[in-house]
């Protein structure tokens, strides 16, 4: 990786089903089979009831901006060409909040509680990132 290449997520055994879902253009999250809690990030035990029995579900792919920030400085050289850009936490109706980018609109158009939908950034043959755009 050169200095101007963006960092990419490190996929491990816990997160692999999520990233495989992204590659298939599906948002997948762990759901506790005991209490029904849907969680992100994935974990060995449920943070609500401590059960270990889980299922991976596919989320609908829409949500609302919970909070966001507009970056005007590239803290990594790989992002310099995208300034300014929005980093947000999107709250999904299934429960999880996901750290992502808001695209498809001006940085001055983003606001908290804005309805958004997932779009897919096929970064490499192996990696697809979920990003979100406004619902119009």
Coordinates of N, CA and C in Angstrom, one line a residue:
X1 N 0.9 -1.2 0.0 CA 0.0 0.0 0.0 C 0.9 1.2 0.0
X2 N 0.7 2.1 -1.0 CA 1.4 3.4 -1.0 C 0.8 4.4 -0.1
X3 N 1.5 5.5 0.2 CA 1.0 6.5 1.1 C -0.3 7.2 0.6
X4 N -0.6 7.2 -0.7 CA -1.8 7.8 -1.1 C -3.0 6.8 -1.3
X5 N -2.8 5.6 -1.0 CA -3.8 4.6 -1.0 C -4.6 4.7 0.3
X6 N -5.9 4.6 0.1 CA -6.8 4.6 1.3 C -6.6 3.4 2.2
X7 N -6.7 3.5 3.5 CA -6.7 2.3 4.3 C -8.0 1.5 4.1
X8 N -7.9 0.2 4.2 CA -9.0 -0.6 4.0 C -9.3 -1.4 5.3
X9 N -10.5 -1.8 5.5 CA -10.9 -2.6 6.8 C -10.1 -3.9 6.8
X10 N -9.8 -4.3 8.0 CA -9.1 -5.6 8.3 C -10.3 -6.6 8.6
X11 N -10.4 -7.6 7.7 CA -11.5 -8.6 7.8 C -11.0 -9.7 8.7
X12 N -11.8 -10.1 9.7 CA -11.4 -11.2 10.6 C -12.6 -12.2 10.5
X13 N -12.5 -13.3 11.3 CA -13.5 -14.3 11.3 C -14.8 -13.8 11.8
X14 N -14.8 -12.9 12.8 CA -16.0 -12.3 13.3 C -16.8 -11.4 12.3
X15 N -16.0 -10.6 11.6 CA -16.6 -9.7 10.6 C -16.8 -10.2 9.2
X16 N -16.2 -11.4 8.9 CA -16.3 -11.9 7.5 C -17.7 -12.0 7.0
X17 N -18.7 -12.5 7.7 CA -20.1 -12.5 7.1 C -20.6 -11.1 6.7
X18 N -20.2 -10.1 7.5 CA -20.7 -8.7 7.1 C -20.0 -8.4 5.8
X19 N -18.7 -8.6 5.7 CA -18.0 -8.2 4.4 C -18.4 -9.0 3.2
X20 N -18.7 -10.3 3.5 CA -19.2 -11.1 2.4 C -20.6 -10.6 1.9
X21 N -21.4 -10.2 2.9 CA -22.7 -9.6 2.5 C -22.5 -8.3 1.7
X22 N -21.6 -7.5 2.1 CA -21.3 -6.2 1.4 C -20.9 -6.6 -0.1
X23 N -20.1 -7.6 -0.2 CA -19.7 -8.0 -1.6 C -20.9 -8.4 -2.4
X24 N -21.9 -9.0 -1.8 CA -23.2 -9.4 -2.4 C -24.2 -8.2 -2.4
X25 N -23.8 -7.0 -2.0 CA -24.6 -5.9 -1.9 C -25.8 -6.1 -1.0
X26 N -25.5 -6.6 0.2 CA -26.4 -6.9 1.3 C -25.8 -6.4 2.6
X27 N -26.6 -5.7 3.4 CA -26.1 -5.3 4.8 C -26.5 -6.4 5.7
X28 N -25.5 -7.1 6.3 CA -25.8 -8.3 7.2 C -25.3 -7.9 8.6
X29 N -26.1 -8.3 9.6 CA -25.8 -8.1 11.0 C -26.1 -9.3 11.8
X30 N -25.4 -9.4 12.9 CA -25.7 -10.5 13.8 C -27.0 -10.2 14.6
X31 N -27.8 -11.2 14.8 CA -29.0 -11.1 15.6 C -29.0 -12.2 16.7
X32 N -29.2 -11.8 17.9 CA -29.2 -12.8 19.0 C -30.5 -13.6 18.9
X33 N -30.3 -14.9 18.9 CA -31.4 -15.8 18.9 C -32.2 -15.9 20.2
X34 N -31.6 -15.4 21.3 CA -32.3 -15.5 22.6 C -33.2 -14.2 22.8
X35 N -32.6 -13.1 22.6 CA -33.3 -11.8 23.0 C -33.7 -11.0 21.8
X36 N -33.1 -11.3 20.6 CA -33.5 -10.6 19.3 C -32.7 -9.4 19.1
X37 N -31.7 -9.0 19.9 CA -30.9 -7.8 19.7 C -30.1 -8.0 18.4
X38 N -30.1 -7.0 17.6 CA -29.3 -6.9 16.4 C -28.1 -6.0 16.7
X39 N -26.9 -6.5 16.4 CA -25.8 -5.8 16.8 C -24.7 -5.6 15.7
X40 N -24.0 -4.5 15.9 CA -22.8 -4.1 15.1 C -21.9 -3.4 16.0
X41 N -20.7 -3.7 16.2 CA -20.0 -4.8 15.4 C -20.3 -6.1 15.9
X42 N -19.9 -7.2 15.1 CA -20.2 -8.5 15.6 C -19.4 -8.9 16.8
X43 N -19.9 -9.8 17.6 CA -19.2 -10.2 18.8 C -19.6 -11.7 19.1
X44 N -18.8 -12.3 20.0 CA -19.0 -13.7 20.4 C -20.2 -13.8 21.2
X45 N -20.5 -12.8 22.1 CA -21.7 -12.9 22.9 C -22.6 -11.6 22.7
X46 N -23.8 -11.8 23.0 CA -24.8 -10.7 22.9 C -24.5 -9.7 24.0
X47 N -24.4 -8.4 23.7 CA -24.1 -7.4 24.8 C -25.3 -7.2 25.7
X48 N -26.5 -7.6 25.2 CA -27.7 -7.5 26.0 C -28.0 -8.6 27.0
X49 N -27.9 -9.8 26.5 CA -28.3 -11.0 27.4 C -27.1 -12.0 27.5
X50 N -26.0 -11.8 26.9 CA -24.8 -12.6 27.0 C -24.9 -14.0 26.4
X51 N -26.0 -14.2 25.6 CA -26.1 -15.5 24.8 C -25.1 -15.5 23.7
X52 N -24.8 -16.8 23.3 CA -23.8 -17.0 22.2 C -24.5 -17.4 20.9
X53 N -25.7 -17.7 20.9 CA -26.4 -18.2 19.8 C -26.9 -17.1 18.9
X54 N -26.4 -17.0 17.7 CA -26.7 -15.8 16.8 C -27.1 -16.3 15.4
X55 N -27.7 -15.4 14.7 CA -28.0 -15.6 13.3 C -27.6 -14.4 12.5
X56 N -27.2 -14.5 11.3 CA -26.9 -13.3 10.5 C -28.2 -13.0 9.7
X57 N -28.6 -11.7 9.8 CA -29.8 -11.2 9.1 C -29.4 -10.2 8.0
X58 N -30.3 -10.0 7.1 CA -30.0 -8.9 6.1 C -30.9 -7.7 6.4
X59 N -30.3 -6.6 6.5 CA -31.0 -5.4 6.8 C -31.6 -4.8 5.6
X60 N -32.6 -3.9 5.7 CA -33.4 -3.3 4.6 C -32.5 -2.4 3.8
X61 N -31.5 -1.8 4.4 CA -30.6 -0.9 3.6 C -31.0 0.6 3.6
X62 N -31.8 1.0 4.6 CA -32.1 2.4 4.7 C -32.0 2.8 6.2
X63 N -32.0 4.0 6.4 CA -31.9 4.5 7.8 C -31.9 6.0 7.9
X64 N -31.4 6.6 9.0 CA -31.4 8.0 9.2 C -30.0 8.4 9.7
X65 N -29.6 9.6 9.3 CA -28.3 10.1 9.8 C -28.5 10.4 11.3
X66 N -27.7 9.7 12.2 CA -27.8 9.9 13.6 C -26.9 11.1 14.0
X67 N -25.7 11.2 13.4 CA -24.8 12.3 13.6 C -23.8 12.3 12.5
X68 N -23.1 13.4 12.2 CA -22.1 13.4 11.1 C -21.1 14.5 11.4
X69 N -20.0 14.5 10.6 CA -19.0 15.5 10.6 C -18.5 15.7 9.1
X70 N -18.2 16.9 8.8 CA -17.6 17.2 7.4 C -16.1 17.4 7.6
X71 N -15.4 16.6 6.9 CA -13.9 16.6 7.0 C -13.4 17.6 5.9
X72 N -12.6 18.6 6.3 CA -12.0 19.6 5.4 C -10.5 19.4 5.4
X73 N -10.0 18.5 6.2 CA -8.6 18.1 6.3 C -8.5 16.6 6.1
X74 N -7.5 16.2 5.2 CA -7.3 14.8 5.0 C -6.3 14.3 6.1
X75 N -6.8 13.6 7.0 CA -5.9 13.0 8.0 C -5.1 11.8 7.6
X76 N -5.4 11.3 6.4 CA -4.7 10.3 5.7 C -4.5 10.8 4.2
X77 N -3.4 10.7 3.6 CA -3.2 11.2 2.3 C -4.1 10.6 1.2
X78 N -4.6 9.4 1.5 CA -5.5 8.7 0.5 C -6.9 9.4 0.4
X79 N -7.2 10.3 1.3 CA -8.5 11.0 1.2 C -8.4 12.4 0.7
X80 N -7.2 12.9 0.4 CA -7.0 14.3 0.0 C -7.8 14.7 -1.2
X81 N -7.9 13.8 -2.2 CA -8.7 14.1 -3.4 C -10.2 14.2 -3.2
X82 N -10.7 13.8 -2.0 CA -12.1 13.7 -1.8 C -12.6 14.9 -0.9
X83 N -11.8 15.8 -0.5 CA -12.2 16.9 0.4 C -13.1 17.8 -0.3
X84 N -14.1 18.4 0.5 CA -14.5 17.9 1.8 C -15.4 16.7 1.6
X85 N -15.5 15.9 2.7 CA -16.4 14.7 2.6 C -17.0 14.5 4.0
X86 N -18.1 13.7 4.0 CA -19.0 13.5 5.2 C -18.7 12.1 5.7
X87 N -18.5 12.1 7.0 CA -18.4 10.8 7.7 C -19.6 10.9 8.7
X88 N -20.4 9.8 8.7 CA -21.6 9.8 9.5 C -21.8 8.5 10.3
X89 N -22.7 8.6 11.2 CA -23.2 7.4 11.9 C -24.7 7.3 11.4
X90 N -25.0 6.2 10.8 CA -26.4 6.0 10.3 C -27.1 5.0 11.2
X91 N -28.2 5.4 11.7 CA -29.0 4.5 12.5 C -30.0 3.7 11.6
X92 N -30.0 2.4 11.7 CA -30.8 1.5 10.9 C -32.1 1.1 11.7
X93 N -33.2 0.9 11.1 CA -34.4 0.5 11.8 C -34.3 -0.8 12.5
X94 N -33.4 -1.7 12.0 CA -33.1 -2.9 12.7 C -32.4 -2.8 14.0
X95 N -31.8 -1.6 14.3 CA -31.2 -1.3 15.5 C -29.7 -0.8 15.5
X96 N -28.9 -1.4 14.7 CA -27.5 -1.0 14.7 C -27.3 0.4 14.1
X97 N -26.2 1.0 14.6 CA -25.7 2.2 14.0 C -24.4 1.9 13.3
X98 N -24.2 2.4 12.1 CA -23.0 2.1 11.3 C -22.3 3.3 10.9
X99 N -21.0 3.3 11.0 CA -20.1 4.3 10.7 C -19.8 4.3 9.1
X100 N -20.1 5.4 8.4 CA -20.1 5.4 7.0 C -19.9 6.7 6.4
X101 N -19.9 6.8 5.1 CA -19.9 8.1 4.4 C -21.3 8.4 3.8
X102 N -21.6 9.7 3.7 CA -22.8 10.2 3.0 C -22.3 10.7 1.7
X103 N -22.9 10.2 0.6 CA -22.5 10.7 -0.7 C -23.7 11.1 -1.5
X104 N -23.5 11.6 -2.7 CA -24.7 11.9 -3.5 C -25.4 13.2 -3.2
X105 N -24.7 14.1 -2.4 CA -25.3 15.4 -2.1 C -24.1 16.3 -1.6
X106 N -24.4 17.6 -1.6 CA -23.4 18.5 -1.1 C -23.2 18.3 0.4
X107 N -22.0 18.6 0.9 CA -21.7 18.5 2.4 C -22.6 19.4 3.2
X108 N -23.1 20.5 2.6 CA -24.0 21.4 3.3 C -25.5 21.0 3.3
X109 N -25.7 19.9 2.6 CA -27.1 19.4 2.5 C -27.4 18.3 3.5
X110 N -26.4 17.8 4.2 CA -26.5 16.7 5.2 C -27.0 17.3 6.5
X111 N -27.9 16.6 7.1 CA -28.4 17.0 8.4 C -28.8 15.8 9.2
X112 N -28.9 15.9 10.5 CA -29.3 14.8 11.4 C -30.7 14.5 11.1
X113 N -31.0 13.2 11.2 CA -32.4 12.6 10.9 C -32.7 12.6 9.4
X114 N -31.8 12.9 8.6 CA -32.0 12.8 7.1 C -32.1 11.3 6.7
X115 N -33.2 11.0 5.9 CA -33.4 9.7 5.4 C -32.3 9.3 4.4
X116 N -31.7 8.2 4.5 CA -30.7 7.7 3.6 C -30.9 6.3 3.2
X117 N -30.2 5.9 2.1 CA -30.3 4.5 1.7 C -28.9 4.1 1.3
X118 N -28.6 2.8 1.4 CA -27.3 2.2 1.1 C -27.0 2.2 -0.4
X119 N -25.8 2.5 -0.7 CA -25.2 2.4 -2.1 C -23.9 1.7 -1.9
X120 N -23.4 1.0 -2.9 CA -22.3 0.2 -2.8 C -21.1 0.7 -3.6
X121 N -19.9 0.7 -2.9 CA -18.7 1.2 -3.5 C -17.8 -0.1 -3.6
X122 N -17.8 -0.6 -4.8 CA -16.9 -1.8 -5.1 C -15.5 -1.4 -5.2
X123 N -14.8 -1.3 -4.1 CA -13.4 -0.7 -4.0 C -12.4 -1.6 -4.8
X124 N -12.5 -2.9 -4.5 CA -11.6 -3.9 -5.2 C -12.5 -5.1 -5.5
X125 N -11.8 -6.1 -6.1 CA -12.5 -7.4 -6.4 C -13.0 -8.0 -5.1
X126 N -12.2 -7.8 -4.0 CA -12.4 -8.5 -2.7 C -13.3 -7.6 -1.8
X127 N -13.3 -6.3 -1.9 CA -13.9 -5.4 -0.9 C -14.9 -4.4 -1.5
X128 N -16.1 -4.5 -0.9 CA -17.1 -3.5 -1.2 C -17.5 -2.8 0.1
X129 N -17.6 -1.5 0.0 CA -18.0 -0.7 1.2 C -19.4 -0.2 1.1
X130 N -20.2 -0.2 2.2 CA -21.5 0.4 2.2 C -21.3 1.9 2.4
X131 N -22.0 2.7 1.6 CA -22.1 4.1 1.8 C -23.5 4.5 1.7
X132 N -23.9 5.7 2.1 CA -25.3 6.0 2.0 C -25.5 7.3 1.3
X133 N -26.7 7.5 0.7 CA -27.1 8.7 0.0 C -28.5 9.1 0.4
X134 N -28.8 10.4 0.2 CA -30.1 10.8 0.6 C -31.2 10.1 -0.2
X135 N -32.3 9.8 0.5 CA -33.5 9.3 -0.2 C -34.2 10.5 -0.8
X136 N -34.5 10.5 -2.1 CA -35.1 11.6 -2.7 C -36.5 11.3 -3.1

